[in-house]
PDB file of C-alpha atoms in Angstrom:
ATOM      1  CA  GLY A 196     159.907 148.597  94.090  1.00  0.00           C
ATOM      2  CA  LYS A 197     160.615 150.042  90.659  1.00  0.00           C
ATOM      3  CA  GLU A 198     164.368 149.408  90.957  1.00  0.00           C
ATOM      4  CA  VAL A 199     163.843 145.760  91.884  1.00  0.00           C
ATOM      5  CA  PHE A 200     161.235 145.306  89.157  1.00  0.00           C
ATOM      6  CA  MET A 201     163.564 146.848  86.572  1.00  0.00           C
ATOM      7  CA  SER A 202     166.470 144.648  87.649  1.00  0.00           C
ATOM      8  CA  ILE A 203     164.656 141.312  88.009  1.00  0.00           C
ATOM      9  CA  CYS A 204     161.060 141.177  86.775  1.00  0.00           C
ATOM     10  CA  ILE A 205     161.684 143.116  83.567  1.00  0.00           C
ATOM     11  CA  ALA A 206     163.389 140.089  81.991  1.00  0.00           C
ATOM     12  CA  CYS A 207     160.080 138.240  81.584  1.00  0.00           C
ATOM     13  CA  HIS A 208     157.403 140.824  82.262  1.00  0.00           C
ATOM     14  CA  GLY A 209     158.862 143.715  80.252  1.00  0.00           C
ATOM     15  CA  PRO A 210     159.606 147.326  81.174  1.00  0.00           C
ATOM     16  CA  ASP A 211     155.921 148.258  81.187  1.00  0.00           C
ATOM     17  CA  ALA A 212     154.859 145.059  83.039  1.00  0.00           C
ATOM     18  CA  LYS A 213     152.690 144.125  80.052  1.00  0.00           C
ATOM     19  CA  GLY A 214     154.509 140.794  79.617  1.00  0.00           C
ATOM     20  CA  LEU A 215     156.811 139.416  76.967  1.00  0.00           C
ATOM     21  CA  PRO A 216     155.595 136.813  74.455  1.00  0.00           C
ATOM     22  CA  GLY A 217     156.754 133.323  75.354  1.00  0.00           C
ATOM     23  CA  LEU A 218     158.047 134.442  78.757  1.00  0.00           C
ATOM     24  CA  GLY A 219     155.952 136.227  81.374  1.00  0.00           C
ATOM     25  CA  LYS A 220     152.353 137.328  81.388  1.00  0.00           C
ATOM     26  CA  SER A 221     151.215 140.871  81.968  1.00  0.00           C
ATOM     27  CA  LEU A 222     151.346 142.117  85.536  1.00  0.00           C
ATOM     28  CA  HIS A 223     149.806 145.443  84.595  1.00  0.00           C
ATOM     29  CA  PRO A 224     146.710 146.206  86.675  1.00  0.00           C
ATOM     30  CA  SER A 225     144.860 147.383  83.562  1.00  0.00           C
ATOM     31  CA  ASP A 226     144.785 143.910  82.022  1.00  0.00           C
ATOM     32  CA  SER A 227     145.879 141.383  84.651  1.00  0.00           C
ATOM     33  CA  GLU A 228     143.006 139.710  86.454  1.00  0.00           C
ATOM     34  CA  PHE A 229     145.656 137.775  88.403  1.00  0.00           C
ATOM     35  CA  ILE A 230     147.050 140.989  89.898  1.00  0.00           C
ATOM     36  CA  ARG A 231     143.631 142.552  90.480  1.00  0.00           C
ATOM     37  CA  GLY A 232     142.250 139.357  92.028  1.00  0.00           C
ATOM     38  CA  LYS A 233     144.952 138.823  94.660  1.00  0.00           C
ATOM     39  CA  THR A 234     145.769 140.615  97.890  1.00  0.00           C
ATOM     40  CA  ASP A 235     149.293 141.900  98.435  1.00  0.00           C
ATOM     41  CA  ASP A 236     149.937 139.008 100.824  1.00  0.00           C
ATOM     42  CA  GLU A 237     148.713 136.475  98.253  1.00  0.00           C
ATOM     43  CA  LEU A 238     150.979 137.978  95.586  1.00  0.00           C
ATOM     44  CA  ILE A 239     153.991 137.895  97.927  1.00  0.00           C
ATOM     45  CA  LYS A 240     153.293 134.254  98.758  1.00  0.00           C
ATOM     46  CA  PHE A 241     153.086 133.465  95.035  1.00  0.00           C
ATOM     47  CA  ILE A 242     156.321 135.292  94.196  1.00  0.00           C
ATOM     48  CA  MET A 243     158.140 133.616  97.096  1.00  0.00           C
ATOM     49  CA  ALA A 244     157.081 130.150  95.876  1.00  0.00           C
ATOM     50  CA  GLY A 245     157.071 130.653  92.112  1.00  0.00           C
ATOM     51  CA  ARG A 246     155.298 128.316  89.696  1.00  0.00           C
ATOM     52  CA  THR A 247     156.648 125.334  87.798  1.00  0.00           C
ATOM     53  CA  PRO A 248     156.106 124.971  84.046  1.00  0.00           C
ATOM     54  CA  ASP A 249     153.948 121.875  84.632  1.00  0.00           C
ATOM     55  CA  ASP A 250     151.666 123.516  87.213  1.00  0.00           C
ATOM     56  CA  PRO A 251     148.078 123.105  85.954  1.00  0.00           C
ATOM     57  CA  LEU A 252     147.489 126.835  86.518  1.00  0.00           C
ATOM     58  CA  ASN A 253     150.500 127.772  84.388  1.00  0.00           C
ATOM     59  CA  THR A 254     149.063 128.874  81.046  1.00  0.00           C
ATOM     60  CA  THR A 255     152.384 129.770  79.409  1.00  0.00           C
ATOM     61  CA  GLY A 256     154.398 126.612  80.071  1.00  0.00           C
ATOM     62  CA  VAL A 257     157.226 128.857  81.306  1.00  0.00           C
ATOM     63  CA  GLY A 258     158.279 128.584  84.923  1.00  0.00           C
ATOM     64  CA  MET A 259     158.126 131.482  87.344  1.00  0.00           C
ATOM     65  CA  PRO A 260     161.219 131.015  89.521  1.00  0.00           C
ATOM     66  CA  ALA A 261     160.823 131.510  93.239  1.00  0.00           C
ATOM     67  CA  LYS A 262     161.640 135.116  94.139  1.00  0.00           C
ATOM     68  CA  GLY A 263     162.183 135.805  90.429  1.00  0.00           C
ATOM     69  CA  CYS A 264     165.301 133.630  90.639  1.00  0.00           C
ATOM     70  CA  ASN A 265     166.901 135.992  93.158  1.00  0.00           C
ATOM     71  CA  PRO A 266     167.179 134.255  96.549  1.00  0.00           C
ATOM     72  CA  ALA A 267     168.591 137.438  98.130  1.00  0.00           C
ATOM     73  CA  ILE A 268     165.425 139.461  97.551  1.00  0.00           C
ATOM     74  CA  THR A 269     163.701 140.339 100.809  1.00  0.00           C
ATOM     75  CA  GLU A 270     160.037 140.162 101.689  1.00  0.00           C
ATOM     76  CA  GLN A 271     159.983 143.958 102.046  1.00  0.00           C
ATOM     77  CA  GLN A 272     161.439 144.335  98.547  1.00  0.00           C
ATOM     78  CA  LEU A 273     158.665 142.090  97.241  1.00  0.00           C
ATOM     79  CA  TYR A 274     156.039 144.256  98.940  1.00  0.00           C
ATOM     80  CA  ASP A 275     157.689 147.260  97.300  1.00  0.00           C
ATOM     81  CA  VAL A 276     157.511 145.546  93.896  1.00  0.00           C
ATOM     82  CA  VAL A 277     153.827 144.758  94.404  1.00  0.00           C
ATOM     83  CA  ALA A 278     153.177 148.391  95.367  1.00  0.00           C
ATOM     84  CA  PHE A 279     155.025 149.519  92.232  1.00  0.00           C
ATOM     85  CA  ILE A 280     152.988 147.185  90.017  1.00  0.00           C
ATOM     86  CA  ARG A 281     149.699 148.236  91.607  1.00  0.00           C
ATOM     87  CA  GLY A 282     150.583 151.879  90.961  1.00  0.00           C
ATOM     88  CA  LEU A 283     151.122 151.448  87.214  1.00  0.00           C
ATOM     89  CA  LYS A 284     148.766 153.442  84.995  1.00  0.00           C
TER      90      LYS A 284
END
């Protein structure tokens, strides 16, 4: 999961998953209620679908592209990314 995170998610969520201003919010378990409040399956479903900038739940106004804008990413790779994120200290 780390390799995929570092090649795709890092662009908006940063190398430490703490988010980048004006791009992506923190995904770090220490400060992300979104990550802590969702099951792995719920997170995978979210990543697969993404979120549009005009979604009422989008608090940044920046879109989250489906599959992080990588249509080739597999469901297993997404589970690996979620496991990586959950393991961050």
